Structures are given as structure tokens and as C-alpha cells.
Amino acid sequence: MPASSMLGLLKRQRFLPYFLTQFFGAFNDNVLRQALILFITTSAVSSFSPNLLNNIALALFILPFFLFSGLAGQFADKFDKAKLVFWVKLAELVLMLLAAIGFYYQSLWGLMAVLFAMGFQSTCFGPIKYSIMPQHLSRQELVAGNALVQQGTYVAILLGSVMGVLLNASFAAPWWGSTALIIVALSGLASSYFVPAAPSQVPDLKINWNPISETIKVMKYAKRKKAVWIAVLSVSWFWFLGAAYTTQLKVYVDDYLHAGETVYALLLMVFSFGIGLGSWACKAISKGELKLFLVPLGALGITIFGVDLYFAYQSLLAERSDTVAGFLALNGVWRLLLDLLFIGVGGGFYVVPLFTYIQQATEEAYRARVIAACNVLNALFMVLSAVFSIVLLSALAFTLPMYFLTLAILSLAVSMYLLSRVPEFSVRPLIGRK
């Protein structure tokens, strides 16, 4: 089996420890966030508005990406990335211990402080996560590596979200969730110890400690090459869409599909599986080479199946179904599930080549800082996604099916506008040009 295959990479020490480390990190992030959401909505702090507290929690997690991404990018370029991974995972273990104490003493603001620190920890890991791969993988292996990371991330998000609910549900012992957080953090720390060295190419880089000026500087690095900048913006648009769909999915299940928690978990699973399937298919089609024509195809797929999702909903009957079996027995449900699946597949086609292109087209000396700029924009676009949702759903009184339809149409317009500005992102290979 060639090294560029997915299973081949998972057998190699230069990739497997890194893959497990980022997987455990994404898993723990979501276990903690779901546990905090349940704590906010079910504990004595309910005297506060749960919506207000949830928004504060989201803001505290995202804020470090705005403040410290530039600093994190500098550190990732200046120091050995493998050593940084170890120290970041050690910090995660300490934070999970503090979270366990916070849950034990029912300390809302203590847990909020831990969440902010976790946002900072994730901010530090972000530039390392994608800039380390080109040091350990060949150009022919990068597509497979990125596909695996995308698959692993979404599986971790899904499993972490589900486990976060189950481990902190009313039937669970109080110590289950905290113990899981610590065990997963220990696992991530153990795997990080085996990540091979990734020496810096600019060890004499002088650290700029001013977060504002450094954020401006990393944006300038990202803009040095137009195609890279467009790829960064396109990745951020993907995060906009992902946040827009997943944030409203629970309300969609409750108010429009008239289903229960298990159906919500099913839809999350289908969407996440779709992204993983799209990532795998992207690798299979690419055969070790970067195929940028897959990006507009992915954008087109997101729109086609997003539009059909609107019409699929119209054919459903307003019947209540609290079980997955009952939901699947309803007429029209499988069409809706297939639409959601292929929206995810389109997402995999869209984002894997973009990340690979950013890694390949950016000079190694400032690759981590370009990825830091991408993280800043990702956070910004997620905030804009929330604002967009408020405007359409609250101010303009859109229904959720109309909202999803608007997203699908807008997605094609934005994606094609961005991609049309760079000749590399073209579907011409499909019509004869190689």
C-alpha cells in the first residue's frame, strides 16, 4: 500500500501520533462544551438567561482566536512544532483538571474562565495543526493527510458532542464527565510525546507581543499571494456555512421535523459522515495530486443538495417522532437525509483541496502565520454567521427551511465569486484540459 494512502499514513509514526493528538483535542473540546451547555441549562445558574450564558460562553471561546492567533503563528514558526504540541497538550491536561474542579464545586464563572483558556489553547494549536504536516508528509501525501484530518476532526466533534451529552446527562454519575475529560487529555498528551521533531526554519524570528499589530501583520502575510488569500477566504466561508447549518440543526429537528434528541444525533452523524466521505472521495479522485477543480464542484454540490433540502422538507408530514426508527419510517425522510449527507460530501470536496493548496503554496518560513490568519478569519466568519442568522431568522422572520435555502443559493454565489478570481480554481480539467 503506497504511503500516500490513508491507511498507509495511519501506519507511520510521522503521522499517526499527530493524527491521534489532534483527534483527542477536538474530542475534548466538544465534550467540555456540551458539558458546560448542560450545566448552564440544568443547574442552579438557570436564574440567568441560558441563551445569554451560552452566547457568553461562545464569545469567550472565540475571543482568543482574535487576540492571540498572530502570537500563536509566530511561536509555531519560531520553535520546533513537535515540542510546542507537547506543551500545548500538557496545558490541556491542566485545564481539564481545573474543569473537573469547577464542575465539582458548580462554579459557573470558574468554568467560563477554563473555557476561555481552552480557547487560547486551541488558538495555539491551530497554526501548528496544519503547518506541521508539510514537514512530515511529501507533497503526494498531503491530500491524504488533510482528508484524514478533516475526517478525524468531524468524527471527533460528533463523538465528543454525543459523549458530552451522555456523560453529563441526568442518569450519569457526577464524576463521569470530568473523568472522561482527564483521560482523553492524558491520551492526547501521551500521543503528542511521539510526534517527530519539526524544527523551525526561522529560529531567529523576533516575537512581536502586540496582538493587534501582529494580527494585521499575519493578514499581510496571507495576502502576499493572491491565490493563497482567496483560498484562506474560501476556507473561512466554509466555516461560515458549517456554523450556520450546525447551530440551527437542533431547532430544525425540534420545531420543523418534530423529532427528539436521537434524531438530532442522527442528523449530526449524517452531516459529519458526509464530510468524512467527501474527504475520502477527494483523496481517491486526487490520487496523491492536488486537484483544485474539486473545489468548485464541492461548492456546486453544497448548493444543489442545499436547495433540494428545502423541497425535501416540504414533502414531509408534520408527525411527531421521538425515535430514530419512527423518524426513518416517515415518507420523504430518506431524501432529506441524503441531501444532508451530500451537503457534507460537497463540504469535503471543497475544503480538503483548499487546505492542501494553502500548505503547498505558502513558504515554510511563514506558513504557520498564514494559517494563523486563516484562524482569525474563521473565527470572524463564525461570528458573522451568528449575526446573519439573527438578521434572517429574527429580524426578517425567515423560517428555517427558507434560511437553509438562502444559505444554499448564497453559498454558490460567494464561492464562485471567490474562486473565479483565481485561474487555478477551475473546472476545466473536467472538460479536457489537464
Short mmCIF file of C-alpha atoms in Angstrom, two decimals:
data_model
loop_
_atom_site.label_atom_id
_atom_site.label_comp_id
_atom_site.label_asym_id
_atom_site.label_seq_id
_atom_site.Cartn_x
_atom_site.Cartn_y
_atom_site.Cartn_z
CA MET A 1 0.00 0.00 0.00
CA PRO A 2 1.53 3.33 -1.00
CA ALA A 3 2.48 5.82 1.67
CA SER A 4 0.07 8.35 0.22
CA SER A 5 -2.93 6.13 1.01
CA MET A 6 -4.92 6.83 4.11
CA LEU A 7 -4.29 3.50 5.79
CA GLY A 8 -0.63 3.74 4.79
CA LEU A 9 -0.28 7.08 6.57
CA LEU A 10 -2.02 5.80 9.69
CA LYS A 11 0.66 3.12 9.99
CA ARG A 12 3.51 5.65 10.04
CA GLN A 13 4.92 7.26 13.16
CA ARG A 14 5.45 10.56 11.35
CA PHE A 15 1.66 10.89 11.02
CA LEU A 16 -0.24 8.63 13.47
CA PRO A 17 0.81 10.34 16.75
CA TYR A 18 -0.04 13.75 15.30
CA PHE A 19 -3.39 12.46 14.00
CA LEU A 20 -4.33 10.99 17.39
CA THR A 21 -3.23 14.16 19.20
CA GLN A 22 -5.45 16.45 17.12
CA PHE A 23 -8.31 13.93 17.31
CA PHE A 24 -8.22 13.79 21.12
CA GLY A 25 -8.04 17.59 21.27
CA ALA A 26 -11.13 18.11 19.09
CA PHE A 27 -12.95 15.39 21.04
CA ASN A 28 -12.19 17.02 24.40
CA ASP A 29 -13.21 20.49 23.19
CA ASN A 30 -16.67 19.22 22.37
CA VAL A 31 -17.12 17.09 25.48
CA LEU A 32 -16.31 20.17 27.57
CA ARG A 33 -18.58 22.50 25.61
CA GLN A 34 -21.55 20.11 25.73
CA ALA A 35 -20.99 19.55 29.45
CA LEU A 36 -20.96 23.31 30.01
CA ILE A 37 -24.13 23.78 27.95
CA LEU A 38 -25.92 21.16 30.05
CA PHE A 39 -24.58 22.74 33.24
CA ILE A 40 -25.87 26.14 32.15
CA THR A 41 -29.32 24.90 31.18
CA THR A 42 -29.99 22.44 34.03
CA SER A 43 -28.23 23.72 37.14
CA ALA A 44 -28.90 26.44 39.69
CA VAL A 45 -27.46 29.07 37.36
CA SER A 46 -30.76 28.92 35.45
CA SER A 47 -31.69 32.15 37.25
CA PHE A 48 -29.61 33.69 34.47
CA SER A 49 -30.81 33.51 30.89
CA PRO A 50 -29.39 30.28 29.35
CA ASN A 51 -29.25 31.96 25.93
CA LEU A 52 -27.23 34.83 27.41
CA LEU A 53 -24.84 32.45 29.17
CA ASN A 54 -24.43 30.29 26.06
CA ASN A 55 -23.60 33.37 23.99
CA ILE A 56 -21.10 34.50 26.63
CA ALA A 57 -19.54 31.03 26.57
CA LEU A 58 -19.26 31.09 22.76
CA ALA A 59 -17.73 34.57 22.85
CA LEU A 60 -15.19 33.54 25.49
CA PHE A 61 -14.11 30.55 23.40
CA ILE A 62 -13.80 32.51 20.15
CA LEU A 63 -12.21 35.68 21.58
CA PRO A 64 -8.68 34.18 21.91
CA PHE A 65 -8.65 33.43 18.18
CA PHE A 66 -8.96 37.18 17.53
CA LEU A 67 -6.49 38.20 20.22
CA PHE A 68 -3.75 35.58 20.08
CA SER A 69 -3.69 33.88 16.65
CA GLY A 70 -0.89 36.19 15.49
CA LEU A 71 1.19 35.32 18.55
CA ALA A 72 0.46 31.59 18.12
CA GLY A 73 1.54 31.75 14.47
CA GLN A 74 4.85 33.36 15.45
CA PHE A 75 5.57 30.69 18.04
CA ALA A 76 4.74 27.92 15.56
CA ASP A 77 7.18 29.39 13.03
CA LYS A 78 9.94 30.13 15.57
CA PHE A 79 10.07 26.92 17.64
CA ASP A 80 10.06 23.18 16.99
CA LYS A 81 6.40 22.38 16.35
CA ALA A 82 6.58 18.92 17.92
CA LYS A 83 7.79 20.40 21.22
CA LEU A 84 5.03 23.02 21.07
CA VAL A 85 2.44 20.28 20.54
CA PHE A 86 3.61 18.55 23.72
CA TRP A 87 3.44 21.72 25.81
CA VAL A 88 0.02 22.64 24.40
CA LYS A 89 -1.31 19.18 25.30
CA LEU A 90 0.21 19.44 28.77
CA ALA A 91 -1.68 22.71 29.20
CA GLU A 92 -4.85 20.92 28.10
CA LEU A 93 -4.41 18.33 30.86
CA VAL A 94 -4.04 21.08 33.47
CA LEU A 95 -7.16 22.80 32.14
CA MET A 96 -9.18 19.57 32.28
CA LEU A 97 -8.16 19.13 35.92
CA LEU A 98 -9.35 22.68 36.61
CA ALA A 99 -12.59 21.94 34.73
CA ALA A 100 -13.16 18.88 36.92
CA ILE A 101 -12.77 21.08 40.00
CA GLY A 102 -15.15 23.65 38.51
CA PHE A 103 -17.83 21.02 37.86
CA TYR A 104 -17.37 19.54 41.36
CA TYR A 105 -17.90 22.93 43.03
CA GLN A 106 -20.58 24.02 40.49
CA SER A 107 -18.53 27.14 39.72
CA LEU A 108 -20.06 28.78 36.65
CA TRP A 109 -17.52 31.57 36.25
CA GLY A 110 -14.64 29.25 37.06
CA LEU A 111 -15.77 27.04 34.18
CA MET A 112 -16.14 30.10 31.96
CA ALA A 113 -12.52 31.00 32.74
CA VAL A 114 -11.46 27.46 31.82
CA LEU A 115 -13.40 27.75 28.56
CA PHE A 116 -11.55 30.99 27.70
CA ALA A 117 -8.26 29.24 28.48
CA MET A 118 -9.30 26.32 26.27
CA GLY A 119 -9.97 28.81 23.50
CA PHE A 120 -6.42 30.12 23.98
CA GLN A 121 -5.06 26.56 23.97
CA SER A 122 -6.93 25.81 20.73
CA THR A 123 -5.66 29.07 19.26
CA CYS A 124 -2.08 27.98 19.98
CA PHE A 125 -2.64 24.53 18.46
CA GLY A 126 -4.35 25.77 15.28
CA PRO A 127 -1.29 27.09 13.37
CA ILE A 128 0.71 24.01 14.39
CA LYS A 129 -2.04 21.62 13.30
CA TYR A 130 -1.77 22.41 9.59
CA SER A 131 1.75 23.82 9.28
CA ILE A 132 3.41 20.70 10.73
CA MET A 133 2.03 18.33 8.09
CA PRO A 134 4.17 19.57 5.18
CA GLN A 135 7.26 18.91 7.33
CA HIS A 136 6.32 15.26 7.86
CA LEU A 137 4.48 14.44 4.62
CA SER A 138 5.52 14.64 0.98
CA ARG A 139 3.52 16.72 -1.48
CA GLN A 140 1.92 13.49 -2.76
CA GLU A 141 0.80 12.63 0.78
CA LEU A 142 -0.70 15.99 1.73
CA VAL A 143 -4.10 15.38 0.16
CA ALA A 144 -4.45 12.09 2.05
CA GLY A 145 -3.20 13.72 5.24
CA ASN A 146 -5.65 16.60 5.02
CA ALA A 147 -8.50 14.24 4.15
CA LEU A 148 -7.74 12.16 7.24
CA VAL A 149 -7.51 15.22 9.45
CA GLN A 150 -10.86 16.54 8.18
CA GLN A 151 -12.47 13.13 8.68
CA GLY A 152 -10.93 12.77 12.13
CA THR A 153 -11.94 16.28 13.18
CA TYR A 154 -15.59 15.85 12.30
CA VAL A 155 -15.77 12.37 13.82
CA ALA A 156 -14.20 13.82 16.98
CA ILE A 157 -16.70 16.69 17.01
CA LEU A 158 -19.59 14.26 16.57
CA LEU A 159 -18.41 11.74 19.16
CA GLY A 160 -17.35 14.47 21.57
CA SER A 161 -20.73 16.19 21.32
CA VAL A 162 -22.64 12.94 21.85
CA MET A 163 -20.37 11.79 24.68
CA GLY A 164 -20.54 15.24 26.28
CA VAL A 165 -24.33 14.87 26.49
CA LEU A 166 -24.31 11.25 27.66
CA LEU A 167 -21.54 11.62 30.25
CA ASN A 168 -23.28 14.60 31.81
CA ALA A 169 -26.92 13.55 31.45
CA SER A 170 -29.22 13.14 34.43
CA PHE A 171 -28.64 9.38 34.59
CA ALA A 172 -24.82 9.73 34.66
CA ALA A 173 -22.76 9.81 37.84
CA PRO A 174 -21.34 13.32 38.55
CA TRP A 175 -17.77 12.18 38.09
CA TRP A 176 -18.19 10.52 34.67
CA GLY A 177 -17.77 13.63 32.54
CA SER A 178 -14.80 15.05 34.45
CA THR A 179 -13.02 11.68 34.45
CA ALA A 180 -13.51 11.36 30.69
CA LEU A 181 -12.05 14.84 30.11
CA ILE A 182 -8.93 13.96 32.10
CA ILE A 183 -8.48 10.53 30.46
CA VAL A 184 -8.79 11.98 26.94
CA ALA A 185 -6.36 14.79 27.80
CA LEU A 186 -3.88 12.21 29.12
CA SER A 187 -4.28 10.22 25.90
CA GLY A 188 -3.59 13.33 23.82
CA LEU A 189 -0.53 14.14 25.90
CA ALA A 190 0.78 10.59 25.52
CA SER A 191 0.36 10.60 21.73
CA SER A 192 1.97 14.05 21.45
CA TYR A 193 5.16 12.68 23.01
CA PHE A 194 5.72 10.55 19.89
CA VAL A 195 5.21 13.32 17.30
CA PRO A 196 8.51 13.51 15.34
CA ALA A 197 10.62 16.67 15.55
CA ALA A 198 9.60 19.52 13.26
CA PRO A 199 12.45 22.08 13.53
CA SER A 200 11.89 25.74 12.82
CA GLN A 201 13.16 27.31 9.60
CA VAL A 202 13.24 30.78 11.21
CA PRO A 203 14.60 30.26 14.76
CA ASP A 204 15.82 33.86 14.89
CA LEU A 205 12.29 35.23 14.39
CA LYS A 206 11.69 38.12 16.79
CA ILE A 207 8.39 37.76 18.62
CA ASN A 208 6.00 40.70 18.37
CA TRP A 209 3.93 40.68 21.57
CA ASN A 210 1.44 43.28 20.38
CA PRO A 211 -1.68 41.24 19.42
CA ILE A 212 -3.24 43.96 17.27
CA SER A 213 -0.20 44.81 15.16
CA GLU A 214 0.70 41.12 14.82
CA THR A 215 -2.80 40.21 13.67
CA ILE A 216 -2.51 42.90 10.99
CA LYS A 217 0.90 41.53 10.04
CA VAL A 218 -0.27 37.91 9.65
CA MET A 219 -3.08 39.16 7.43
CA LYS A 220 -0.47 40.81 5.23
CA TYR A 221 1.44 37.51 5.06
CA ALA A 222 -1.74 35.77 3.90
CA LYS A 223 -2.29 38.44 1.23
CA ARG A 224 1.22 38.17 -0.24
CA LYS A 225 -0.04 35.67 -2.79
CA LYS A 226 -3.49 36.35 -4.22
CA ALA A 227 -4.38 32.69 -4.74
CA VAL A 228 -3.47 31.83 -1.15
CA TRP A 229 -5.57 34.74 0.15
CA ILE A 230 -8.57 33.60 -1.90
CA ALA A 231 -8.08 30.06 -0.57
CA VAL A 232 -8.00 31.40 3.01
CA LEU A 233 -11.20 33.39 2.44
CA SER A 234 -12.83 30.32 0.87
CA VAL A 235 -11.93 28.15 3.88
CA SER A 236 -13.43 30.80 6.17
CA TRP A 237 -16.61 30.78 4.09
CA PHE A 238 -16.77 27.01 4.69
CA TRP A 239 -16.67 27.70 8.44
CA PHE A 240 -19.45 30.26 7.98
CA LEU A 241 -21.62 27.62 6.33
CA GLY A 242 -20.74 24.90 8.84
CA ALA A 243 -21.62 27.14 11.77
CA ALA A 244 -24.83 28.29 10.07
CA TYR A 245 -26.05 24.73 9.45
CA THR A 246 -24.99 23.06 12.70
CA THR A 247 -26.05 25.90 15.01
CA GLN A 248 -29.64 25.76 13.75
CA LEU A 249 -29.88 21.99 13.34
CA LYS A 250 -31.28 21.36 16.85
CA VAL A 251 -34.06 23.93 16.34
CA TYR A 252 -34.75 22.43 12.90
CA VAL A 253 -35.21 19.00 14.47
CA ASP A 254 -37.42 20.27 17.32
CA ASP A 255 -39.64 22.76 15.53
CA TYR A 256 -39.77 21.53 11.94
CA LEU A 257 -39.09 17.79 11.96
CA HIS A 258 -40.94 17.35 15.27
CA ALA A 259 -38.39 14.81 16.44
CA GLY A 260 -36.34 14.11 19.55
CA GLU A 261 -32.71 14.08 20.69
CA THR A 262 -31.85 10.80 18.97
CA VAL A 263 -32.93 12.19 15.59
CA TYR A 264 -30.81 15.28 16.23
CA ALA A 265 -27.83 12.98 16.88
CA LEU A 266 -28.67 11.09 13.66
CA LEU A 267 -28.66 14.27 11.57
CA LEU A 268 -25.37 15.39 13.12
CA MET A 269 -23.94 11.97 12.33
CA VAL A 270 -25.15 12.04 8.73
CA PHE A 271 -23.73 15.53 8.14
CA SER A 272 -20.38 14.65 9.75
CA PHE A 273 -20.19 11.35 7.89
CA GLY A 274 -20.84 13.22 4.65
CA ILE A 275 -17.85 15.50 5.22
CA GLY A 276 -15.71 12.46 6.03
CA LEU A 277 -16.96 10.66 2.91
CA GLY A 278 -16.28 13.72 0.78
CA SER A 279 -12.77 13.98 2.22
CA TRP A 280 -12.11 10.32 1.42
CA ALA A 281 -13.54 10.66 -2.11
CA CYS A 282 -11.39 13.75 -2.63
CA LYS A 283 -8.30 11.69 -1.79
CA ALA A 284 -9.43 8.81 -4.05
CA ILE A 285 -10.00 11.11 -7.03
CA SER A 286 -6.82 13.11 -6.47
CA LYS A 287 -4.54 10.01 -6.36
CA GLY A 288 -1.88 11.89 -4.44
CA GLU A 289 -2.05 15.05 -6.56
CA LEU A 290 -3.74 18.35 -5.76
CA LYS A 291 -6.90 18.67 -7.89
CA LEU A 292 -8.26 22.17 -7.43
CA PHE A 293 -11.20 21.63 -9.79
CA LEU A 294 -12.78 19.66 -6.93
CA VAL A 295 -13.32 22.92 -5.02
CA PRO A 296 -15.95 24.45 -7.37
CA LEU A 297 -17.53 21.00 -7.72
CA GLY A 298 -17.87 20.88 -3.94
CA ALA A 299 -19.41 24.36 -3.90
CA LEU A 300 -21.88 23.30 -6.59
CA GLY A 301 -22.79 20.18 -4.63
CA ILE A 302 -23.44 22.17 -1.45
CA THR A 303 -25.86 24.38 -3.37
CA ILE A 304 -27.68 21.65 -5.34
CA PHE A 305 -28.38 19.50 -2.30
CA GLY A 306 -28.97 22.53 -0.10
CA VAL A 307 -31.73 23.68 -2.47
CA ASP A 308 -33.19 20.17 -2.58
CA LEU A 309 -33.17 20.09 1.24
CA TYR A 310 -35.78 22.85 1.12
CA PHE A 311 -38.05 20.88 -1.23
CA ALA A 312 -37.44 17.63 0.67
CA TYR A 313 -38.78 19.25 3.82
CA GLN A 314 -41.92 20.43 2.02
CA SER A 315 -42.88 16.81 1.33
CA LEU A 316 -42.67 15.74 4.97
CA LEU A 317 -45.73 15.36 7.14
CA ALA A 318 -45.86 17.18 10.47
CA GLU A 319 -45.76 13.99 12.53
CA ARG A 320 -44.04 13.69 15.89
CA SER A 321 -41.28 11.05 16.10
CA ASP A 322 -39.17 10.61 19.22
CA THR A 323 -37.26 7.59 17.93
CA VAL A 324 -34.89 7.11 15.01
CA ALA A 325 -36.91 4.12 13.75
CA GLY A 326 -40.13 6.12 13.77
CA PHE A 327 -38.46 9.04 12.03
CA LEU A 328 -36.98 6.85 9.31
CA ALA A 329 -40.41 5.35 8.65
CA LEU A 330 -41.83 8.73 7.63
CA ASN A 331 -42.30 9.47 3.92
CA GLY A 332 -39.63 11.69 2.43
CA VAL A 333 -37.14 11.34 5.28
CA TRP A 334 -34.55 9.45 3.27
CA ARG A 335 -34.47 12.19 0.65
CA LEU A 336 -33.81 14.74 3.41
CA LEU A 337 -31.05 12.58 4.90
CA LEU A 338 -29.40 12.13 1.50
CA ASP A 339 -29.47 15.88 0.95
CA LEU A 340 -27.79 16.45 4.30
CA LEU A 341 -25.25 13.71 3.55
CA PHE A 342 -24.29 15.20 0.19
CA ILE A 343 -24.09 18.72 1.55
CA GLY A 344 -21.38 17.24 3.80
CA VAL A 345 -19.77 15.44 0.85
CA GLY A 346 -19.65 18.73 -1.02
CA GLY A 347 -18.00 20.28 2.03
CA GLY A 348 -15.29 17.61 1.98
CA PHE A 349 -14.64 18.21 -1.72
CA TYR A 350 -14.49 21.92 -1.04
CA VAL A 351 -12.23 22.21 1.99
CA VAL A 352 -9.59 19.45 1.60
CA PRO A 353 -8.01 20.82 -1.63
CA LEU A 354 -8.11 24.35 -0.19
CA PHE A 355 -6.15 23.41 2.93
CA THR A 356 -3.70 21.39 0.84
CA TYR A 357 -3.19 24.32 -1.52
CA ILE A 358 -2.52 26.74 1.36
CA GLN A 359 0.09 24.35 2.77
CA GLN A 360 1.83 23.83 -0.57
CA ALA A 361 1.69 27.39 -1.88
CA THR A 362 2.89 29.12 1.30
CA GLU A 363 6.59 29.48 2.06
CA GLU A 364 7.65 27.38 5.03
CA ALA A 365 9.18 30.37 6.83
CA TYR A 366 5.76 31.94 7.46
CA ARG A 367 3.34 29.06 6.80
CA ALA A 368 2.15 28.90 10.42
CA ARG A 369 1.43 32.63 10.43
CA VAL A 370 -0.67 32.33 7.27
CA ILE A 371 -2.65 29.55 8.93
CA ALA A 372 -2.97 31.81 12.00
CA ALA A 373 -4.51 34.44 9.72
CA CYS A 374 -6.89 31.77 8.45
CA ASN A 375 -7.89 31.00 12.05
CA VAL A 376 -8.62 34.69 12.73
CA LEU A 377 -10.85 34.85 9.67
CA ASN A 378 -12.53 31.55 10.56
CA ALA A 379 -13.49 33.00 13.95
CA LEU A 380 -14.68 36.23 12.31
CA PHE A 381 -16.82 34.36 9.78
CA MET A 382 -18.37 32.26 12.56
CA VAL A 383 -19.37 35.46 14.34
CA LEU A 384 -20.75 36.85 11.06
CA SER A 385 -22.67 33.60 10.65
CA ALA A 386 -24.36 34.19 14.01
CA VAL A 387 -25.22 37.77 13.01
CA PHE A 388 -26.53 36.55 9.65
CA SER A 389 -28.77 34.03 11.47
CA ILE A 390 -30.14 36.70 13.81
CA VAL A 391 -30.96 39.04 10.92
CA LEU A 392 -32.72 36.44 8.78
CA LEU A 393 -34.44 34.39 11.48
CA SER A 394 -35.33 37.15 13.93
CA ALA A 395 -35.39 40.49 12.13
CA LEU A 396 -36.72 39.21 8.78
CA ALA A 397 -38.72 36.29 10.29
CA PHE A 398 -37.42 33.66 7.86
CA THR A 399 -38.43 30.08 8.56
CA LEU A 400 -35.53 27.65 8.96
CA PRO A 401 -36.24 25.90 5.62
CA MET A 402 -36.16 29.33 3.92
CA TYR A 403 -32.97 30.13 5.84
CA PHE A 404 -31.28 26.93 4.61
CA LEU A 405 -32.44 27.65 1.06
CA THR A 406 -30.94 31.14 1.28
CA LEU A 407 -27.68 29.65 2.53
CA ALA A 408 -27.53 27.23 -0.39
CA ILE A 409 -28.05 29.94 -3.00
CA LEU A 410 -25.73 32.40 -1.29
CA SER A 411 -23.08 29.69 -0.98
CA LEU A 412 -22.83 29.24 -4.73
CA ALA A 413 -22.71 32.99 -5.35
CA VAL A 414 -19.98 33.65 -2.76
CA SER A 415 -17.92 30.56 -3.62
CA MET A 416 -17.98 31.13 -7.35
CA TYR A 417 -17.14 34.82 -6.92
CA LEU A 418 -14.10 33.97 -4.82
CA LEU A 419 -12.94 31.07 -6.98
CA SER A 420 -13.43 32.96 -10.24
CA ARG A 421 -10.75 35.42 -9.16
CA VAL A 422 -8.06 32.73 -9.34
CA PRO A 423 -7.45 30.75 -12.59
CA GLU A 424 -6.12 27.75 -10.61
CA PHE A 425 -9.60 27.06 -9.18
CA SER A 426 -11.21 25.87 -12.39
CA VAL A 427 -13.39 23.01 -13.60
CA ARG A 428 -11.61 22.97 -16.97
CA PRO A 429 -9.82 19.65 -16.23
CA LEU A 430 -13.27 18.02 -16.43
CA ILE A 431 -13.77 19.19 -20.00
CA GLY A 432 -10.48 18.15 -21.48
CA ARG A 433 -7.76 20.35 -20.04
CA LYS A 434 -5.22 18.52 -17.89
#
